[in-house]
PDB file of C-alpha atoms in Angstrom:
ATOM      1  CA  MET A 645      -7.807  10.544 -15.737  1.00 39.00           C
ATOM      2  CA  ARG A 646     -10.965   8.495 -15.782  1.00 39.00           C
ATOM      3  CA  THR A 647     -14.305  10.002 -16.951  1.00 39.00           C
ATOM      4  CA  SER A 648     -17.636   8.642 -15.559  1.00 42.00           C
ATOM      5  CA  THR A 649     -21.102   9.595 -14.597  1.00 44.00           C
ATOM      6  CA  ARG A 650     -21.174  10.688 -11.072  1.00 42.00           C
ATOM      7  CA  SER A 651     -23.255   8.704  -8.774  1.00 45.00           C
ATOM      8  CA  PRO A 652     -26.041  10.430  -6.511  1.00 44.00           C
ATOM      9  CA  LEU A 653     -23.883   9.008  -3.634  1.00 41.00           C
ATOM     10  CA  ALA A 654     -20.884  10.877  -4.706  1.00 41.00           C
ATOM     11  CA  PHE A 655     -21.426  13.795  -2.156  1.00 39.00           C
ATOM     12  CA  PRO A 656     -22.111  11.537   0.847  1.00 44.00           C
ATOM     13  CA  LEU A 657     -19.091   9.609   0.035  1.00 41.00           C
ATOM     14  CA  ARG A 658     -16.953  12.689  -0.160  1.00 43.00           C
ATOM     15  CA  ALA A 659     -18.326  13.996   3.103  1.00 42.00           C
ATOM     16  CA  ALA A 660     -17.512  10.542   4.714  1.00 41.00           C
ATOM     17  CA  ALA A 661     -14.069  10.700   3.204  1.00 40.00           C
ATOM     18  CA  THR A 662     -13.479  14.211   4.784  1.00 39.00           C
ATOM     19  CA  ALA A 663     -14.605  12.832   8.064  1.00 37.00           C
ATOM     20  CA  LEU A 664     -12.275   9.800   7.718  1.00 36.00           C
ATOM     21  CA  ALA A 665      -9.347  12.137   6.963  1.00 35.00           C
ATOM     22  CA  LEU A 666      -9.876  13.707  10.372  1.00 32.00           C
ATOM     23  CA  VAL A 667      -9.133  10.485  12.276  1.00 30.00           C
ATOM     24  CA  LEU A 668      -6.309   9.208  10.194  1.00 32.00           C
ATOM     25  CA  THR A 669      -3.013   9.985  11.812  1.00 28.00           C
ATOM     26  CA  ALA A 670      -1.005   9.238   8.655  1.00 31.00           C
ATOM     27  CA  ALA A 671      -1.824   8.667   5.050  1.00 36.00           C
ATOM     28  CA  CYS A 672       0.227   6.137   2.981  1.00 73.00           C
ATOM     29  CA  SER A 673       0.638   8.550   0.138  1.00 64.00           C
ATOM     30  CA  ASN A 674       3.805  10.215  -1.338  1.00 56.00           C
ATOM     31  CA  ALA A 675       2.703  13.843  -0.546  1.00 46.00           C
ATOM     32  CA  PRO A 676       5.424  16.353  -1.550  1.00 39.00           C
ATOM     33  CA  ASP A 677       7.310  18.077   1.102  1.00 39.00           C
ATOM     34  CA  GLY A 678       5.284  21.020   2.444  1.00 33.00           C
ATOM     35  CA  THR A 679       1.878  19.566   1.569  1.00 31.00           C
ATOM     36  CA  ALA A 680      -0.547  19.568   4.458  1.00 27.00           C
ATOM     37  CA  PRO A 681      -1.031  15.997   5.722  1.00 28.00           C
ATOM     38  CA  ILE A 682      -4.465  14.430   5.221  1.00 25.00           C
ATOM     39  CA  GLU A 683      -5.465  14.724   8.888  1.00 29.00           C
ATOM     40  CA  GLU A 684      -5.354  18.415   8.668  1.00 30.00           C
ATOM     41  CA  VAL A 685      -8.278  18.774   6.424  1.00 31.00           C
ATOM     42  CA  ALA A 686     -11.043  20.702   8.270  1.00 35.00           C
ATOM     43  CA  PRO A 687     -14.806  20.779   7.894  1.00 36.00           C
ATOM     44  CA  PRO A 688     -16.099  23.913   5.981  1.00 38.00           C
ATOM     45  CA  ALA A 689     -16.108  26.969   8.180  1.00 42.00           C
ATOM     46  CA  ALA A 690     -19.580  27.997   6.839  1.00 42.00           C
ATOM     47  CA  ALA A 691     -21.302  25.059   8.325  1.00 41.00           C
ATOM     48  CA  PRO A 692     -22.184  26.633  11.693  1.00 42.00           C
ATOM     49  CA  ARG A 693     -23.429  29.811  10.112  1.00 40.00           C
ATOM     50  CA  ALA A 694     -25.744  27.778   7.833  1.00 40.00           C
ATOM     51  CA  ALA A 695     -27.219  26.133  10.777  1.00 40.00           C
ATOM     52  CA  ALA A 696     -27.799  29.439  12.546  1.00 42.00           C
ATOM     53  CA  GLN A 697     -29.653  30.808   9.422  1.00 44.00           C
ATOM     54  CA  ASN A 698     -31.808  27.690   9.025  1.00 46.00           C
ATOM     55  CA  PRO A 699     -33.540  26.669  12.350  1.00 45.00           C
ATOM     56  CA  ALA A 700     -34.720  23.400  10.678  1.00 44.00           C
ATOM     57  CA  ALA A 701     -31.139  22.492  10.197  1.00 39.00           C
ATOM     58  CA  ALA A 702     -30.523  22.818  13.820  1.00 41.00           C
ATOM     59  CA  LYS A 703     -33.076  20.338  14.576  1.00 43.00           C
ATOM     60  CA  ALA A 704     -31.742  17.859  12.192  1.00 40.00           C
ATOM     61  CA  PRO A 705     -30.397  14.506  13.710  1.00 39.00           C
ATOM     62  CA  ALA A 706     -26.937  14.820  14.962  1.00 45.00           C
ATOM     63  CA  GLN A 707     -24.153  13.577  12.675  1.00 42.00           C
ATOM     64  CA  LYS A 708     -22.324  10.545  13.436  1.00 40.00           C
ATOM     65  CA  PRO A 709     -18.860  10.955  15.124  1.00 40.00           C
ATOM     66  CA  ALA A 710     -16.033  10.711  12.729  1.00 35.00           C
ATOM     67  CA  ALA A 711     -14.741   7.504  14.188  1.00 36.00           C
ATOM     68  CA  ALA A 712     -18.122   5.857  13.476  1.00 35.00           C
ATOM     69  CA  ILE A 713     -18.005   7.047   9.865  1.00 29.00           C
ATOM     70  CA  ALA A 714     -14.508   5.790   9.588  1.00 31.00           C
ATOM     71  CA  ALA A 715     -15.701   2.421  10.576  1.00 32.00           C
ATOM     72  CA  GLU A 716     -18.193   2.357   7.670  1.00 31.00           C
ATOM     73  CA  VAL A 717     -16.068   3.985   4.932  1.00 27.00           C
ATOM     74  CA  PRO A 718     -12.853   2.201   4.030  1.00 32.00           C
ATOM     75  CA  ALA A 719      -9.752   4.094   4.723  1.00 34.00           C
ATOM     76  CA  ILE A 720      -7.335   4.367   1.837  1.00 34.00           C
ATOM     77  CA  HIS A 721      -3.634   5.127   1.885  1.00 37.00           C
ATOM     78  CA  GLY A 722      -2.982   6.882  -1.400  1.00 40.00           C
ATOM     79  CA  PRO A 723      -3.895  10.096  -3.156  1.00 36.00           C
ATOM     80  CA  GLY A 724      -7.484   9.019  -4.083  1.00 34.00           C
ATOM     81  CA  GLY A 725      -9.427   9.371  -0.810  1.00 32.00           C
ATOM     82  CA  ALA A 726     -12.062   6.979   0.413  1.00 30.00           C
ATOM     83  CA  CYS A 727     -14.366   6.435  -2.585  1.00 27.00           C
ATOM     84  CA  ASP A 728     -14.125   2.663  -3.289  1.00 34.00           C
ATOM     85  CA  ALA A 729     -17.033   0.683  -1.843  1.00 34.00           C
ATOM     86  CA  GLU A 730     -14.719  -2.316  -1.431  1.00 41.00           C
ATOM     87  CA  PRO A 731     -12.509  -2.540   1.789  1.00 42.00           C
ATOM     88  CA  GLY A 732      -9.140  -1.075   1.293  1.00 43.00           C
ATOM     89  CA  GLY A 733      -9.576   0.085  -2.406  1.00 37.00           C
ATOM     90  CA  ASP A 734      -7.828   3.074  -3.813  1.00 35.00           C
ATOM     91  CA  CYS A 735      -9.512   4.252  -6.932  1.00 27.00           C
ATOM     92  CA  GLY A 736      -7.599   7.436  -7.309  1.00 29.00           C
ATOM     93  CA  SER A 737     -10.610   9.700  -7.598  1.00 26.00           C
ATOM     94  CA  CYS A 738     -14.076   9.936  -6.264  1.00 23.00           C
ATOM     95  CA  ASP A 739     -15.809   9.378  -9.608  1.00 25.00           C
ATOM     96  CA  GLY A 740     -17.620   6.068  -8.883  1.00 27.00           C
ATOM     97  CA  ALA A 741     -14.535   3.955  -9.985  1.00 32.00           C
ATOM     98  CA  ALA A 742     -15.918   1.079  -7.971  1.00 38.00           C
ATOM     99  CA  ASP A 743     -18.841   0.849 -10.433  1.00 36.00           C
ATOM    100  CA  HIS A 744     -16.546  -0.051 -13.221  1.00 44.00           C
ATOM    101  CA  GLY A 745     -15.698  -3.465 -11.921  1.00 51.00           C
ATOM    102  CA  PRO A 746     -12.371  -5.175 -11.083  1.00 56.00           C
ATOM    103  CA  GLU A 747     -10.886  -5.012 -14.626  1.00 59.00           C
ATOM    104  CA  ARG A 748     -10.970  -1.149 -14.436  1.00 66.00           C
ATOM    105  CA  MET A 749      -8.619  -1.303 -11.476  1.00 84.00           C
ATOM    106  CA  ILE A 750      -5.912  -2.925 -13.512  1.00 90.00           C
ATOM    107  CA  GLY A 751      -3.546  -0.876 -15.656  1.00 91.00           C
ATOM    108  CA  GLU A 752      -3.599  -1.367 -19.348  1.00 90.00           C
ATOM    109  CA  GLU A 753       0.074  -0.744 -19.951  1.00 93.00           C
ATOM    110  CA  VAL A 754       2.889  -3.079 -19.196  1.00 94.00           C
ATOM    111  CA  GLU A 755       5.482  -1.240 -17.079  1.00 96.00           C
ATOM    112  CA  LEU A 756       9.017  -2.482 -16.550  1.00 95.00           C
ATOM    113  CA  VAL A 757      10.198  -2.879 -12.925  1.00 95.00           C
ATOM    114  CA  ASP A 758      13.790  -3.804 -12.102  1.00 94.00           C
ATOM    115  CA  ILE A 759      13.741  -6.709  -9.702  1.00 94.00           C
ATOM    116  CA  ARG A 760      17.342  -7.925  -9.981  1.00 91.00           C
ATOM    117  CA  ASN A 761      18.433  -7.252  -6.340  1.00 91.00           C
ATOM    118  CA  ALA A 762      14.997  -7.468  -4.695  1.00 97.00           C
ATOM    119  CA  PRO A 763      13.962 -10.187  -2.293  1.00 97.00           C
ATOM    120  CA  THR A 764      11.935 -12.776  -4.136  1.00 97.00           C
ATOM    121  CA  ARG A 765      10.151 -16.028  -3.393  1.00 97.00           C
ATOM    122  CA  GLY A 766       8.412 -18.509  -5.606  1.00 97.00           C
ATOM    123  CA  PRO A 767       9.575 -20.374  -8.682  1.00 96.00           C
ATOM    124  CA  ALA A 768      11.902 -18.435 -10.929  1.00 94.00           C
ATOM    125  CA  ASN A 769       9.894 -19.714 -14.085  1.00 94.00           C
ATOM    126  CA  ALA A 770       6.535 -18.873 -12.511  1.00 96.00           C
ATOM    127  CA  PRO A 771       4.169 -17.635 -15.218  1.00 97.00           C
ATOM    128  CA  VAL A 772       3.181 -14.639 -13.109  1.00 97.00           C
ATOM    129  CA  THR A 773       5.460 -12.161 -11.248  1.00 97.00           C
ATOM    130  CA  LEU A 774       3.918  -9.917  -8.608  1.00 98.00           C
ATOM    131  CA  VAL A 775       6.097  -6.937  -7.568  1.00 98.00           C
ATOM    132  CA  VAL A 776       4.902  -5.053  -4.495  1.00 98.00           C
ATOM    133  CA  PHE A 777       6.107  -1.581  -3.504  1.00 98.00           C
ATOM    134  CA  SER A 778       5.357  -1.404   0.205  1.00 97.00           C
ATOM    135  CA  ASP A 779       6.020   0.543   3.437  1.00 97.00           C
ATOM    136  CA  PHE A 780       6.458  -1.146   6.881  1.00 96.00           C
ATOM    137  CA  GLN A 781       4.469   1.594   8.597  1.00 94.00           C
ATOM    138  CA  CYS A 782       1.544   1.586   6.294  1.00 95.00           C
ATOM    139  CA  PRO A 783      -1.366  -0.342   7.837  1.00 94.00           C
ATOM    140  CA  PHE A 784      -2.811  -1.151   4.360  1.00 95.00           C
ATOM    141  CA  SER A 785       0.520  -2.594   3.350  1.00 96.00           C
ATOM    142  CA  SER A 786       0.333  -4.766   6.400  1.00 94.00           C
ATOM    143  CA  LYS A 787      -3.097  -6.079   5.487  1.00 93.00           C
ATOM    144  CA  PHE A 788      -2.073  -6.470   1.896  1.00 96.00           C
ATOM    145  CA  ALA A 789       0.843  -8.720   2.845  1.00 95.00           C
ATOM    146  CA  GLY A 790      -1.674 -11.280   4.181  1.00 94.00           C
ATOM    147  CA  VAL A 791      -3.687 -11.081   0.928  1.00 96.00           C
ATOM    148  CA  LEU A 792      -0.550 -11.774  -1.158  1.00 96.00           C
ATOM    149  CA  ASP A 793       0.058 -14.812   1.108  1.00 96.00           C
ATOM    150  CA  GLN A 794      -3.404 -15.998   0.401  1.00 97.00           C
ATOM    151  CA  LEU A 795      -2.975 -15.603  -3.313  1.00 97.00           C
ATOM    152  CA  GLU A 796       0.194 -17.717  -3.262  1.00 97.00           C
ATOM    153  CA  GLN A 797      -1.768 -20.508  -1.609  1.00 97.00           C
ATOM    154  CA  GLU A 798      -4.484 -20.166  -4.244  1.00 97.00           C
ATOM    155  CA  TYR A 799      -2.152 -20.327  -7.148  1.00 98.00           C
ATOM    156  CA  PRO A 800       0.533 -22.877  -6.073  1.00 97.00           C
ATOM    157  CA  GLY A 801       3.532 -22.754  -8.201  1.00 96.00           C
ATOM    158  CA  LYS A 802       2.231 -19.999 -10.540  1.00 97.00           C
ATOM    159  CA  LEU A 803       3.426 -16.769  -8.697  1.00 97.00           C
ATOM    160  CA  ARG A 804       6.718 -15.233  -8.038  1.00 97.00           C
ATOM    161  CA  LEU A 805       6.498 -12.438  -5.394  1.00 98.00           C
ATOM    162  CA  THR A 806       9.088  -9.634  -5.254  1.00 98.00           C
ATOM    163  CA  PHE A 807       9.342  -6.971  -2.600  1.00 98.00           C
ATOM    164  CA  LYS A 808      10.324  -3.389  -3.245  1.00 98.00           C
ATOM    165  CA  HIS A 809      10.764  -0.764  -0.667  1.00 98.00           C
ATOM    166  CA  ARG A 810       8.708   2.516  -0.688  1.00 97.00           C
ATOM    167  CA  PRO A 811       9.232   4.067   2.717  1.00 96.00           C
ATOM    168  CA  LEU A 812       7.166   7.256   2.633  1.00 95.00           C
ATOM    169  CA  PRO A 813       8.578  10.356   4.244  1.00 93.00           C
ATOM    170  CA  ILE A 814       5.483  10.736   6.491  1.00 93.00           C
ATOM    171  CA  HIS A 815       6.430   7.405   8.123  1.00 94.00           C
ATOM    172  CA  LYS A 816       9.474   8.249  10.262  1.00 92.00           C
ATOM    173  CA  GLN A 817      10.539   4.650  11.049  1.00 94.00           C
ATOM    174  CA  ALA A 818       9.718   3.013   7.736  1.00 96.00           C
ATOM    175  CA  ARG A 819      13.129   3.603   6.103  1.00 96.00           C
ATOM    176  CA  VAL A 820      15.083   2.186   9.184  1.00 97.00           C
ATOM    177  CA  ALA A 821      12.745  -0.739   9.121  1.00 97.00           C
ATOM    178  CA  ALA A 822      13.375  -1.251   5.307  1.00 98.00           C
ATOM    179  CA  ARG A 823      17.128  -1.452   6.110  1.00 98.00           C
ATOM    180  CA  ALA A 824      16.436  -3.803   8.788  1.00 98.00           C
ATOM    181  CA  SER A 825      14.520  -6.116   6.515  1.00 98.00           C
ATOM    182  CA  LEU A 826      17.523  -6.178   4.136  1.00 98.00           C
ATOM    183  CA  ALA A 827      19.805  -6.964   7.036  1.00 98.00           C
ATOM    184  CA  ALA A 828      17.606  -9.924   7.730  1.00 98.00           C
ATOM    185  CA  HIS A 829      17.676 -10.751   4.073  1.00 98.00           C
ATOM    186  CA  ALA A 830      21.529 -10.893   4.291  1.00 98.00           C
ATOM    187  CA  GLN A 831      20.987 -13.774   6.727  1.00 98.00           C
ATOM    188  CA  GLY A 832      18.416 -15.537   4.625  1.00 97.00           C
ATOM    189  CA  LYS A 833      15.337 -14.484   6.619  1.00 98.00           C
ATOM    190  CA  PHE A 834      13.813 -11.570   4.632  1.00 98.00           C
ATOM    191  CA  TRP A 835      10.225 -12.986   4.379  1.00 98.00           C
ATOM    192  CA  GLU A 836      10.101 -14.155   7.994  1.00 97.00           C
ATOM    193  CA  TYR A 837      11.316 -10.696   9.107  1.00 97.00           C
ATOM    194  CA  GLN A 838       8.964  -8.745   6.850  1.00 97.00           C
ATOM    195  CA  ALA A 839       6.101 -10.714   8.389  1.00 96.00           C
ATOM    196  CA  ALA A 840       7.406  -9.870  11.894  1.00 96.00           C
ATOM    197  CA  LEU A 841       7.579  -6.164  10.939  1.00 96.00           C
ATOM    198  CA  PHE A 842       3.976  -6.150   9.658  1.00 95.00           C
ATOM    199  CA  ASP A 843       2.816  -7.747  12.844  1.00 90.00           C
ATOM    200  CA  LYS A 844       2.104  -4.900  15.086  1.00 78.00           C
ATOM    201  CA  ALA A 845       1.746  -7.170  18.071  1.00 68.00           C
ATOM    202  CA  GLN A 846       5.537  -7.670  17.965  1.00 70.00           C
ATOM    203  CA  GLY A 847       6.360  -4.201  19.123  1.00 75.00           C
ATOM    204  CA  ALA A 848       7.781  -0.913  17.949  1.00 87.00           C
ATOM    205  CA  LEU A 849      10.037  -0.273  14.976  1.00 92.00           C
ATOM    206  CA  ASP A 850      12.729   1.362  17.083  1.00 93.00           C
ATOM    207  CA  GLN A 851      16.231  -0.142  17.148  1.00 94.00           C
ATOM    208  CA  ALA A 852      15.462  -2.217  20.204  1.00 93.00           C
ATOM    209  CA  GLY A 853      12.255  -3.614  18.661  1.00 94.00           C
ATOM    210  CA  LEU A 854      14.081  -4.277  15.349  1.00 96.00           C
ATOM    211  CA  GLU A 855      16.797  -6.215  17.150  1.00 96.00           C
ATOM    212  CA  GLU A 856      14.225  -8.091  19.190  1.00 95.00           C
ATOM    213  CA  ARG A 857      12.551  -9.449  16.197  1.00 96.00           C
ATOM    214  CA  ALA A 858      15.885 -10.445  14.683  1.00 97.00           C
ATOM    215  CA  ALA A 859      16.717 -12.321  17.966  1.00 97.00           C
ATOM    216  CA  ASP A 860      13.380 -14.057  17.884  1.00 96.00           C
ATOM    217  CA  LEU A 861      14.069 -15.328  14.432  1.00 97.00           C
ATOM    218  CA  GLY A 862      17.527 -16.653  15.528  1.00 97.00           C
ATOM    219  CA  LEU A 863      19.619 -14.083  13.575  1.00 98.00           C
ATOM    220  CA  ASP A 864      23.035 -12.977  14.601  1.00 98.00           C
ATOM    221  CA  VAL A 865      21.975  -9.798  16.180  1.00 98.00           C
ATOM    222  CA  ALA A 866      25.498  -8.206  16.244  1.00 98.00           C
ATOM    223  CA  ARG A 867      25.896  -8.732  12.543  1.00 98.00           C
ATOM    224  CA  PHE A 868      22.297  -7.630  12.021  1.00 98.00           C
ATOM    225  CA  ALA A 869      22.958  -4.437  13.795  1.00 97.00           C
ATOM    226  CA  ARG A 870      26.213  -3.693  11.770  1.00 97.00           C
ATOM    227  CA  ASP A 871      24.379  -4.555   8.627  1.00 97.00           C
ATOM    228  CA  MET A 872      21.672  -2.088   9.277  1.00 97.00           C
ATOM    229  CA  GLN A 873      24.335   0.720   9.186  1.00 96.00           C
ATOM    230  CA  SER A 874      25.693  -0.584   5.831  1.00 96.00           C
ATOM    231  CA  PRO A 875      25.774   2.148   3.141  1.00 97.00           C
ATOM    232  CA  ALA A 876      25.089  -0.681   0.596  1.00 97.00           C
ATOM    233  CA  LEU A 877      21.673  -1.382   2.270  1.00 97.00           C
ATOM    234  CA  GLU A 878      20.809   2.244   2.374  1.00 97.00           C
ATOM    235  CA  ALA A 879      21.675   2.462  -1.329  1.00 97.00           C
ATOM    236  CA  GLN A 880      19.318  -0.315  -2.157  1.00 97.00           C
ATOM    237  CA  VAL A 881      16.415   1.268  -0.321  1.00 98.00           C
ATOM    238  CA  ALA A 882      17.183   4.555  -2.025  1.00 97.00           C
ATOM    239  CA  ALA A 883      17.279   2.717  -5.358  1.00 97.00           C
ATOM    240  CA  ASP A 884      13.818   1.235  -4.735  1.00 97.00           C
ATOM    241  CA  PHE A 885      12.523   4.580  -3.759  1.00 97.00           C
ATOM    242  CA  GLU A 886      13.879   6.261  -6.843  1.00 97.00           C
ATOM    243  CA  GLU A 887      12.431   3.681  -9.052  1.00 97.00           C
ATOM    244  CA  GLY A 888       9.086   4.274  -7.471  1.00 97.00           C
ATOM    245  CA  ASP A 889       9.446   7.876  -8.355  1.00 97.00           C
ATOM    246  CA  ARG A 890      10.219   6.853 -12.023  1.00 96.00           C
ATOM    247  CA  LEU A 891       7.153   4.803 -12.027  1.00 97.00           C
ATOM    248  CA  ALA A 892       5.113   7.716 -10.431  1.00 95.00           C
ATOM    249  CA  ILE A 893       4.055   5.548  -7.552  1.00 95.00           C
ATOM    250  CA  GLU A 894       2.039   7.827  -5.129  1.00 88.00           C
ATOM    251  CA  GLY A 895       0.787   5.408  -2.424  1.00 93.00           C
ATOM    252  CA  THR A 896       1.388   2.095  -0.841  1.00 95.00           C
ATOM    253  CA  PRO A 897       0.852  -0.563  -1.356  1.00 96.00           C
ATOM    254  CA  THR A 898       1.250  -0.581  -5.212  1.00 97.00           C
ATOM    255  CA  LEU A 899       1.377  -3.940  -7.037  1.00 97.00           C
ATOM    256  CA  PHE A 900       2.476  -4.821 -10.552  1.00 97.00           C
ATOM    257  CA  VAL A 901       1.081  -8.123 -11.974  1.00 97.00           C
ATOM    258  CA  ASN A 902       3.249  -9.057 -14.923  1.00 97.00           C
ATOM    259  CA  GLY A 903       3.957  -5.329 -15.294  1.00 96.00           C
ATOM    260  CA  HIS A 904       0.206  -4.259 -15.094  1.00 96.00           C
ATOM    261  CA  ARG A 905      -0.352  -1.781 -12.249  1.00 96.00           C
ATOM    262  CA  VAL A 906      -2.827  -2.410  -9.367  1.00 96.00           C
ATOM    263  CA  MET A 907      -2.820   0.582  -7.096  1.00 91.00           C
ATOM    264  CA  GLY A 908      -3.795   0.434  -3.392  1.00 92.00           C
ATOM    265  CA  ALA A 909      -4.985  -2.474  -1.256  1.00 92.00           C
ATOM    266  CA  GLN A 910      -7.575  -3.636  -3.606  1.00 93.00           C
ATOM    267  CA  PRO A 911     -10.063  -6.447  -2.773  1.00 92.00           C
ATOM    268  CA  ILE A 912      -8.612  -9.806  -3.501  1.00 95.00           C
ATOM    269  CA  GLY A 913     -11.153 -10.320  -6.356  1.00 94.00           C
ATOM    270  CA  VAL A 914      -9.409  -7.548  -8.235  1.00 95.00           C
ATOM    271  CA  LEU A 915      -5.955  -9.227  -7.797  1.00 96.00           C
ATOM    272  CA  ARG A 916      -7.458 -12.671  -8.919  1.00 96.00           C
ATOM    273  CA  THR A 917      -8.787 -10.994 -12.070  1.00 95.00           C
ATOM    274  CA  ALA A 918      -5.305  -9.544 -12.740  1.00 96.00           C
ATOM    275  CA  ILE A 919      -3.643 -12.846 -12.223  1.00 97.00           C
ATOM    276  CA  ASP A 920      -6.195 -14.803 -14.205  1.00 96.00           C
ATOM    277  CA  ARG A 921      -5.702 -12.413 -17.085  1.00 95.00           C
ATOM    278  CA  ALA A 922      -1.967 -12.781 -16.879  1.00 96.00           C
ATOM    279  CA  LEU A 923      -2.117 -16.528 -16.883  1.00 96.00           C
ATOM    280  CA  ALA A 924      -4.495 -16.377 -19.850  1.00 94.00           C
ATOM    281  CA  GLY A 925      -2.230 -13.983 -21.704  1.00 88.00           C
ATOM    282  CA  THR A 926      -5.086 -11.350 -21.971  1.00 64.00           C
ATOM    283  CA  LYS A 927      -4.928  -7.660 -21.618  1.00 59.00           C
ATOM    284  CA  PRO A 928      -7.237  -5.571 -19.281  1.00 56.00           C
ATOM    285  CA  ALA A 929     -10.419  -4.265 -20.770  1.00 48.00           C
ATOM    286  CA  LYS A 930     -10.262  -0.800 -22.138  1.00 48.00           C
TER     287      LYS A 930
END
């Protein structure tokens, strides 16, 4: 757990995070079964009573609608709530983590991740390996995929990207979408198919929508549909998920840069810092 001096803005940020929680329909965090989803957080019941006891409070300017606050405060999929001032960040606590700078978002320890059966692109001898645990129904994973594409263009020949599945239980279609991506992988089109899955304009993640994407990419749809039911593909998704449990991954996306963890859809500057440190062979600052 990080320790830091709380900013005077901590309370407004917490309040905004609570309002944001009310408009999210799903949170990309690995909440245990039986845990109330984030959208069920309710404002304090004492608030109306306080206004009645204090006439001045009743004359105060009306609060912004939750949707308006959500547009100003970055929504985060993970356990940390909306505390990072940068879009898409996930600091893990509302203790002013954004004030620590990019290097504080990068894990100090090197963690081992098994990538032997995972879809991979980029040179096998690239100096930096990026391993992303992702969920096809997580909007932040969707945005993060575009960031990873940009990084590959910025560091040509220096990055190897590996995809691991972390379909969270709160996302009911994420697991079948993960199997679909592996069925596409069996026909050599994983990366094209994962891009289509993350593109919401291409339809739903039901069976018809998944097969339509396969047809659009020129896949053998009959084979694709059979492979989707393969116990071997389900076993691979399950193995990825279990490895996520071993690594204590709580939210998506979670990235490993040469084994150093970067949690959440961090700004691209944080990822550049992690990559540059990996290329230089230096460790994150303590």
